[in-house]
Short mmCIF file of C-alpha atoms and ligand atoms in Angstrom, two decimals:
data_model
loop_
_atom_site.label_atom_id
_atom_site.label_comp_id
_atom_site.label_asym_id
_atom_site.label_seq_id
_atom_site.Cartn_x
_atom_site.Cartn_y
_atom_site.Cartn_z
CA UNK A 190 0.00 0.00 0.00
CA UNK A 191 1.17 3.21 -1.09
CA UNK A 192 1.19 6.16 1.84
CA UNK A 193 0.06 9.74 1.34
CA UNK A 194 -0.70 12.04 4.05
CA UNK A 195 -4.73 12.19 3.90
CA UNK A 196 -6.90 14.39 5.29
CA UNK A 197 -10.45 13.72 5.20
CA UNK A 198 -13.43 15.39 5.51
CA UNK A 199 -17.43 14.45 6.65
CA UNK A 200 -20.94 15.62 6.48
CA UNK A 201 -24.15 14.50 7.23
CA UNK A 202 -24.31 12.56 4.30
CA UNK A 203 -21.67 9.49 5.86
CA UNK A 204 -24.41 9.68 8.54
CA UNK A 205 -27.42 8.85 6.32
CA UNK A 206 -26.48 5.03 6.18
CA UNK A 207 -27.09 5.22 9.65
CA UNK A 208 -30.80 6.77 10.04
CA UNK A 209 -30.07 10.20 10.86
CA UNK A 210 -31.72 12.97 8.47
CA UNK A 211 -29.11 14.86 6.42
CA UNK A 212 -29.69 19.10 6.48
CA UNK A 213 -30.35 19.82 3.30
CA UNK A 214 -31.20 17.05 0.38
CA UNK A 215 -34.18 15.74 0.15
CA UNK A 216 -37.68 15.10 1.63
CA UNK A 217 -36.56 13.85 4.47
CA UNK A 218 -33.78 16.19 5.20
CA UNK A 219 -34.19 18.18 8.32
CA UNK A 220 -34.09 22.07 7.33
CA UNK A 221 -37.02 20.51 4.79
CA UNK A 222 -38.98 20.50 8.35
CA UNK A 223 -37.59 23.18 10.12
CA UNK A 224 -36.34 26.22 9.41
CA UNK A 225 -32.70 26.81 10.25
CA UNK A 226 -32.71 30.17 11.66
CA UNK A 227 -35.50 29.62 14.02
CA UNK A 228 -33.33 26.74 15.23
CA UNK A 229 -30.00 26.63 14.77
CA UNK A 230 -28.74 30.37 15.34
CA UNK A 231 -27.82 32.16 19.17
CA UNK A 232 -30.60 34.52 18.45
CA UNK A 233 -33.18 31.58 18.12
CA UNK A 234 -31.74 30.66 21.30
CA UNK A 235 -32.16 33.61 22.98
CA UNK A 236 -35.70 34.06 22.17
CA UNK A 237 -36.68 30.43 23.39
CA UNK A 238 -34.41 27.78 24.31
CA UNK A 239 -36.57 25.81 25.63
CA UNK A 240 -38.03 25.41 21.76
CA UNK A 241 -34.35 25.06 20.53
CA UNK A 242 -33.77 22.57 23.17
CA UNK A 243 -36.57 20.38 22.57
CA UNK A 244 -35.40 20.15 19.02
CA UNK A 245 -31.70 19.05 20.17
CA UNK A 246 -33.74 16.69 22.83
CA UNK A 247 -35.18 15.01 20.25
CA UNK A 248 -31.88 14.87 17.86
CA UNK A 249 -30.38 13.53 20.61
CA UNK A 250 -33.20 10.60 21.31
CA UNK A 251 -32.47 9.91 17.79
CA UNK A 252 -29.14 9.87 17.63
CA UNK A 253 -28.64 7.74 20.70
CA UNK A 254 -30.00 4.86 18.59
CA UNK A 255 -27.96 5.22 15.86
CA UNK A 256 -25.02 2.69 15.38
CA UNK A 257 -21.95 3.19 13.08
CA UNK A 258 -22.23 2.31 9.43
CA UNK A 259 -19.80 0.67 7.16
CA UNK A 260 -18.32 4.08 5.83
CA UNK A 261 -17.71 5.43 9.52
CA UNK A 262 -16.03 1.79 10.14
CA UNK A 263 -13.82 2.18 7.09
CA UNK A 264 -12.45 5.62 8.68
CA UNK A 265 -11.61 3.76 11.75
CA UNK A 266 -9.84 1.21 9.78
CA UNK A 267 -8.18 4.36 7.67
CA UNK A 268 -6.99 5.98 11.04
CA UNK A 269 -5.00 2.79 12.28
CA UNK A 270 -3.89 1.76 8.97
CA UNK A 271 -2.83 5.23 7.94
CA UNK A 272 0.70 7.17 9.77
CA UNK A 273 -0.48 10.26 8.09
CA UNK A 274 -4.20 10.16 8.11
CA UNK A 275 -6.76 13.41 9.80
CA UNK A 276 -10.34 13.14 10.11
CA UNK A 277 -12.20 16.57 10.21
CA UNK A 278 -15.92 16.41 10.70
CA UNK A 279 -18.45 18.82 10.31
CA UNK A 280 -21.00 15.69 12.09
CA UNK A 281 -22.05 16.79 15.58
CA UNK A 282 -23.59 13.17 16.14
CA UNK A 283 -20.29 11.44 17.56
CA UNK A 284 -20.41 8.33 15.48
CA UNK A 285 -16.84 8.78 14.20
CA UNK A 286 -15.72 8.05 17.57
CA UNK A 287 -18.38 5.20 17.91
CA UNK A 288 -16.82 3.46 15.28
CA UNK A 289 -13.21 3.87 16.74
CA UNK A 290 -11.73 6.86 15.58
CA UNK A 291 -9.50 8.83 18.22
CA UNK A 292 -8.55 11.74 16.35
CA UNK A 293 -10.98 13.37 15.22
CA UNK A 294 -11.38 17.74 14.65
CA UNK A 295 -14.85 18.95 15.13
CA UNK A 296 -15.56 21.63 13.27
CA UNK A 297 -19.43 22.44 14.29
CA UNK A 298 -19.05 20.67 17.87
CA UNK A 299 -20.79 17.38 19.76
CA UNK A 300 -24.30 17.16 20.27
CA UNK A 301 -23.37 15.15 23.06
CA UNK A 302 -21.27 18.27 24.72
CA UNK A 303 -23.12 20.62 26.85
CA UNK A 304 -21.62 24.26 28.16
CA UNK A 305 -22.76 27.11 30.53
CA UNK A 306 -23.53 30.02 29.07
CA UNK A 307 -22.73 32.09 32.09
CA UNK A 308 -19.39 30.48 33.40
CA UNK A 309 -16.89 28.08 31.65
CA UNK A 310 -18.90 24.92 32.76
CA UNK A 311 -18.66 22.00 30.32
CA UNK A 312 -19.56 18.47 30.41
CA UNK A 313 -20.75 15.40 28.58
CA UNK A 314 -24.48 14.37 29.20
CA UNK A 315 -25.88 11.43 27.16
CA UNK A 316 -28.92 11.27 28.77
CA UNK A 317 -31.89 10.91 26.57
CA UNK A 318 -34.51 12.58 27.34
CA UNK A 319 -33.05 15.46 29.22
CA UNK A 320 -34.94 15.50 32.55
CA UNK A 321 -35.53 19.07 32.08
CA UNK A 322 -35.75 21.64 29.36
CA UNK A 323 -33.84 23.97 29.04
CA UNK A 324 -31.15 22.51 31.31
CA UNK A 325 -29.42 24.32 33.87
CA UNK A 326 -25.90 24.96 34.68
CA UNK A 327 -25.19 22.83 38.01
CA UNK A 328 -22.42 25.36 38.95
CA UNK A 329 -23.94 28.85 38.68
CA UNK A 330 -28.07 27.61 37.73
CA UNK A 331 -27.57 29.64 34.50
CA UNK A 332 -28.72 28.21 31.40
CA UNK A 333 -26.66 25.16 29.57
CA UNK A 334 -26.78 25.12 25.62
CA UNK A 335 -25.67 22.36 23.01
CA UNK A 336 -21.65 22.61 22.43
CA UNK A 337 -22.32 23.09 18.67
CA UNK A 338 -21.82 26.16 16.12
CA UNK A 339 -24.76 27.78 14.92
CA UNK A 340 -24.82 29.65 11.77
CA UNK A 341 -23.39 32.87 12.81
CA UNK A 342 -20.52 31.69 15.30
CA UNK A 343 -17.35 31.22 14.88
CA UNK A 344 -15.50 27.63 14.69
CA UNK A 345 -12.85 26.81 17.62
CA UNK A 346 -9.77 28.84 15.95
CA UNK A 347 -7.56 26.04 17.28
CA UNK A 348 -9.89 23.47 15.91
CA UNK A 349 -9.99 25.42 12.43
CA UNK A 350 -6.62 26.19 12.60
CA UNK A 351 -5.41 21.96 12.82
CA UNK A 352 -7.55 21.26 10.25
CA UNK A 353 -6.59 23.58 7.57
CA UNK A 354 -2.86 22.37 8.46
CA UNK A 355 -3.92 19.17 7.68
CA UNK A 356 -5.39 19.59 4.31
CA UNK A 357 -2.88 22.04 3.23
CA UNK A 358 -0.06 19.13 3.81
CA UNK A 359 -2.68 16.25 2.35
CA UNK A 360 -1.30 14.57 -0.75
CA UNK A 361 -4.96 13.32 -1.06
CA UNK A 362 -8.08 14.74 0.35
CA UNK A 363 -11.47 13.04 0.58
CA UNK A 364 -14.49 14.65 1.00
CA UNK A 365 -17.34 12.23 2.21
CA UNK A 366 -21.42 13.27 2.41
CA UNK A 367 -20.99 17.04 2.34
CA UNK A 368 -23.11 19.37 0.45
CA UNK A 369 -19.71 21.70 0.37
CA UNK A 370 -22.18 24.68 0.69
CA UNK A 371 -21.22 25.63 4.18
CA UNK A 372 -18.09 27.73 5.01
CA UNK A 373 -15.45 27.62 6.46
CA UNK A 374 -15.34 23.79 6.45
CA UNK A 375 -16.15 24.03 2.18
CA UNK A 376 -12.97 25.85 1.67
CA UNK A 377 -10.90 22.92 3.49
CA UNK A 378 -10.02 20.93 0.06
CA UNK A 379 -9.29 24.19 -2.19
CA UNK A 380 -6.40 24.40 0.58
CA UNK A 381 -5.16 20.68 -1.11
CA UNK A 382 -5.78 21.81 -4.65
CA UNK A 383 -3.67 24.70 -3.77
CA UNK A 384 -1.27 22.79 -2.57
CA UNK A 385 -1.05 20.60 -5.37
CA UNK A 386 -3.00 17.58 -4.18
CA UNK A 387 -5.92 15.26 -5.28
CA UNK A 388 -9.41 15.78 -3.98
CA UNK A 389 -11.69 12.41 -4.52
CA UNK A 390 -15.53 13.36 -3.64
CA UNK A 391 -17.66 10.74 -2.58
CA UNK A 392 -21.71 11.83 -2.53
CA UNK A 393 -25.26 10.95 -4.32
CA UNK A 394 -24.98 13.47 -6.38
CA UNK A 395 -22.37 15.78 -8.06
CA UNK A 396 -21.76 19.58 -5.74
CA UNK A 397 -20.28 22.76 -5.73
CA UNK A 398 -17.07 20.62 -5.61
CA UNK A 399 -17.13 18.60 -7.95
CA UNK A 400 -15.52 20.61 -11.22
CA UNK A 401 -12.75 20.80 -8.64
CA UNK A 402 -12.26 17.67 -7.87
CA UNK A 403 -9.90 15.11 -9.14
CA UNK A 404 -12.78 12.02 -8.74
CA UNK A 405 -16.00 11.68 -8.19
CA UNK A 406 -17.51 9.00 -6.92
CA UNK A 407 -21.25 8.50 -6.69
CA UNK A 408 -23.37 6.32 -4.65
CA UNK A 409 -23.88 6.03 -0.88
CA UNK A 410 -20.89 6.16 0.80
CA UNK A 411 -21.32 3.07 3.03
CA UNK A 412 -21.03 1.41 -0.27
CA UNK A 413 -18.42 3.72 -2.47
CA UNK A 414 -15.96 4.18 0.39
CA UNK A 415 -15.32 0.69 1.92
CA UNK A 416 -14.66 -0.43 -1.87
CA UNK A 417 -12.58 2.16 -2.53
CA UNK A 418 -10.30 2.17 0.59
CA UNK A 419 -10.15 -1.92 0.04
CA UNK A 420 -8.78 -0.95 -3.69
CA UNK A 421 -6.65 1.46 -2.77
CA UNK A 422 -4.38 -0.26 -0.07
CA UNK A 423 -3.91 -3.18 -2.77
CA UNK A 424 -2.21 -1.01 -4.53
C1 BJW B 56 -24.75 11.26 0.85
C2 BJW B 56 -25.53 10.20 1.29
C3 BJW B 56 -24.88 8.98 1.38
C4 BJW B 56 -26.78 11.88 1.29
N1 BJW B 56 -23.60 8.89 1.04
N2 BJW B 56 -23.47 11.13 0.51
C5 BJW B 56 -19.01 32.64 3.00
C6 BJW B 56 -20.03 32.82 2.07
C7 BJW B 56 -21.37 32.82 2.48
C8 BJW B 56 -21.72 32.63 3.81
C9 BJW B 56 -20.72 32.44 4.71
C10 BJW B 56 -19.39 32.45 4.30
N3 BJW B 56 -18.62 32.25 5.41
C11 BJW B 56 -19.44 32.06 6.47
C12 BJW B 56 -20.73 32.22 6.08
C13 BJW B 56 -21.96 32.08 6.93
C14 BJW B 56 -22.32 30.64 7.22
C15 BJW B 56 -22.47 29.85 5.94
O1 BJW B 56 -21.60 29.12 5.51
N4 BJW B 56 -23.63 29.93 5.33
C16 BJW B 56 -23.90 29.17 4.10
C17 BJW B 56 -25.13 28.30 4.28
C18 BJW B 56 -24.00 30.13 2.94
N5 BJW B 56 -21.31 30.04 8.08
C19 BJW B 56 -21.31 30.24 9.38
O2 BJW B 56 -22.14 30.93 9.94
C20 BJW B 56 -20.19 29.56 10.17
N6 BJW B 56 -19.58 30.51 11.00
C21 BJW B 56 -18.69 31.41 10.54
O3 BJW B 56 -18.22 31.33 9.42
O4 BJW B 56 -18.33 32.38 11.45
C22 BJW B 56 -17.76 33.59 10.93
C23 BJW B 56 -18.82 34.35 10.15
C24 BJW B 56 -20.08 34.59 10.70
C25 BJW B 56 -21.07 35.22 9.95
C26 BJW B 56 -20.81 35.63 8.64
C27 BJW B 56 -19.54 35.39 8.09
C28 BJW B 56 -18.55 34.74 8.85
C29 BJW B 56 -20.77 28.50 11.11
C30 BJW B 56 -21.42 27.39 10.41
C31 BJW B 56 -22.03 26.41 11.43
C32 BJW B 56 -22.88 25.38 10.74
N7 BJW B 56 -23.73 24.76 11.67
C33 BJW B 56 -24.61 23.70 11.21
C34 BJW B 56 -25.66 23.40 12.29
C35 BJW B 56 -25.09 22.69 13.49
C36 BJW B 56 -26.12 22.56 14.54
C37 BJW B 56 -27.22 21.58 14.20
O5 BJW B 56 -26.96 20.48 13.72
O6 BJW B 56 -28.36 21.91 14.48
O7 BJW B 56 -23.84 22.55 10.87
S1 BJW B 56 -25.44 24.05 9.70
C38 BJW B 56 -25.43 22.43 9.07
O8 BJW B 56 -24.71 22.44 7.82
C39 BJW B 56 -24.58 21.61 10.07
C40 BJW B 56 -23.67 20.86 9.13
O9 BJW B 56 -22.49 20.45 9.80
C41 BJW B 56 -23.44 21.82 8.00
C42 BJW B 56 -22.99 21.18 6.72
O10 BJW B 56 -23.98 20.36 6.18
P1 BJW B 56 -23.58 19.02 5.43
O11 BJW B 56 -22.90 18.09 6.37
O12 BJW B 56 -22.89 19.34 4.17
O13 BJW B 56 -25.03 18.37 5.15
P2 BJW B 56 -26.05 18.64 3.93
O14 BJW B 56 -27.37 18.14 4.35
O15 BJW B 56 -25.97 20.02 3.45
O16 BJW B 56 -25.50 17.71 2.75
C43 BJW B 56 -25.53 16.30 2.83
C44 BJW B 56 -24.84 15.75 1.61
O17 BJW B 56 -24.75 14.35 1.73
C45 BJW B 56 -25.59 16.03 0.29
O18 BJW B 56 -24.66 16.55 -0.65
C46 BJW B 56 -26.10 14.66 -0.14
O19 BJW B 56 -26.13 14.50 -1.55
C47 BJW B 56 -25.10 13.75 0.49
N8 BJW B 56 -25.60 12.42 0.83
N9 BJW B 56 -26.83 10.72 1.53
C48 BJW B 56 -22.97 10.02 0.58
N10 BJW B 56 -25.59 7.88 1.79
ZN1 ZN B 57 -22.63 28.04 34.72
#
């Protein structure tokens, strides 16, 4: 097997295989039911949490169910296969590291993450359902929100900062179940074209990256991915 330094990149899309509703294609798809900015914004928040948490409540209830498909597997098998090999996800549903993967750069946060918005309180809770809504900060009583980015916030700079490192260095990035429509995280694989690497797409249909990219593959990626990473370290 040959060994390039690759970077990789998710979206909800490596997530479908595993019943949870992408954001944007679709009937199905979530902002097809809701509408983004009375959700998924700090000012939606600050007008009623306790309508933006029951939305993440029930996220959550169906995320909890959700087990690992056979592209998140694949990554897992990429990571400890792989010397040079980052995983950047844009996913905030944690089944990356369900399947195995350690290192792993969120760009948009963990559902499963919850922080104070009054002090610097932060904490895993997996519970599903949250006994109350909104929860409260046990510290100061304040209230807790998700640890996710909202349209309109900034990503962790640090968090940002490792992964554009990483693609900029990748001899190959892939770019797994994204609709490449959200920035920063759609810029990640110009960084690898500008550094003279390959950018292989893998999605149902054909995006805003595709007349970049070197491949594209189409097809669900718990299908196109585990037969292309068992093809590729053959050779
Ligand atoms: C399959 C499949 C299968 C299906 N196999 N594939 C530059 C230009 C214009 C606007 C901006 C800009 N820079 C920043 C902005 C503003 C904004 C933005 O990008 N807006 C765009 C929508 C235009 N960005 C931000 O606000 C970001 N913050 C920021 O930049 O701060 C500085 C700043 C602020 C304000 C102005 C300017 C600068 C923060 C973005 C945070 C995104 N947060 C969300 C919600 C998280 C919380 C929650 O879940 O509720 O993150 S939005 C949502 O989109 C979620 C996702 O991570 C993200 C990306 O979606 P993704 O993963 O691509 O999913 P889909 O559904 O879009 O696509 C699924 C794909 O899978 C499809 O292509 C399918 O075909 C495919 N698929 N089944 C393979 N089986
Ligand atoms: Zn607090």
């Amino acid at each position: 097997m040959n060994r390039p330094k690759i970077a990789v990149l998710t979206g909800a899309g490596v997530s479908k295989g595993s019943g949870i509703p992408t954001y944007r294609d679709g009937a199905d798809s979530l902002w097809n039911h809701y509408h983004p900015q009375e959700l998924a914004t700090p000012e939606a928040f600050a007008r009623d949490p306790k309508l933006v948490w029951e939305f993440y409540d029930w996220r959550r209830q169906n995320m909890a169910k959700a087990r690992p498909n056979a592209a998140h597997l694949t990554l897992a098998e990429m990571e400890a296969a792989l010397p040079d090999f980052t995983l950047v996800t844009q996913n905030i549903d944690g089944l990356h590291r369900a399947a195995g993967n350690r290192n792993i750069l969120y760009l948009h946060g963990d559902i499963w993450l919850v922080r104070c918005t009054e002090c610097d309180y932060r904490d895993e809770d997996r519970r599903v359902p949250l006994p109350e809504l909104p929860p409260r900060c046990p510290r100061c009583g304040a209230l807790l929100r998700p640890d996710i980015v909202w349209f309109g916030e900034t990503l962790n700079p640090q968090t940002l900062y490792e992964a554009e490192q990483a693609f900029r260095s990748a001899d190959l990035a892939l770019v797994i179940g994204t609709s490449s429509v959200v920035y920063p995280a759609a810029y990640l694989p110009f960084y690898t074209i500008e550094t003279g690497g390959r950018v292989i797409e893998f999605n149902m249909e054909r995006t805003a990256l595709s007349p970049y990219a070197s491949e594209v593959i189409l097809g669900p990626s718990e299908k196109t991915l585990p037969a292309w990473w068992k093809n590729f370290r053959q050779t």
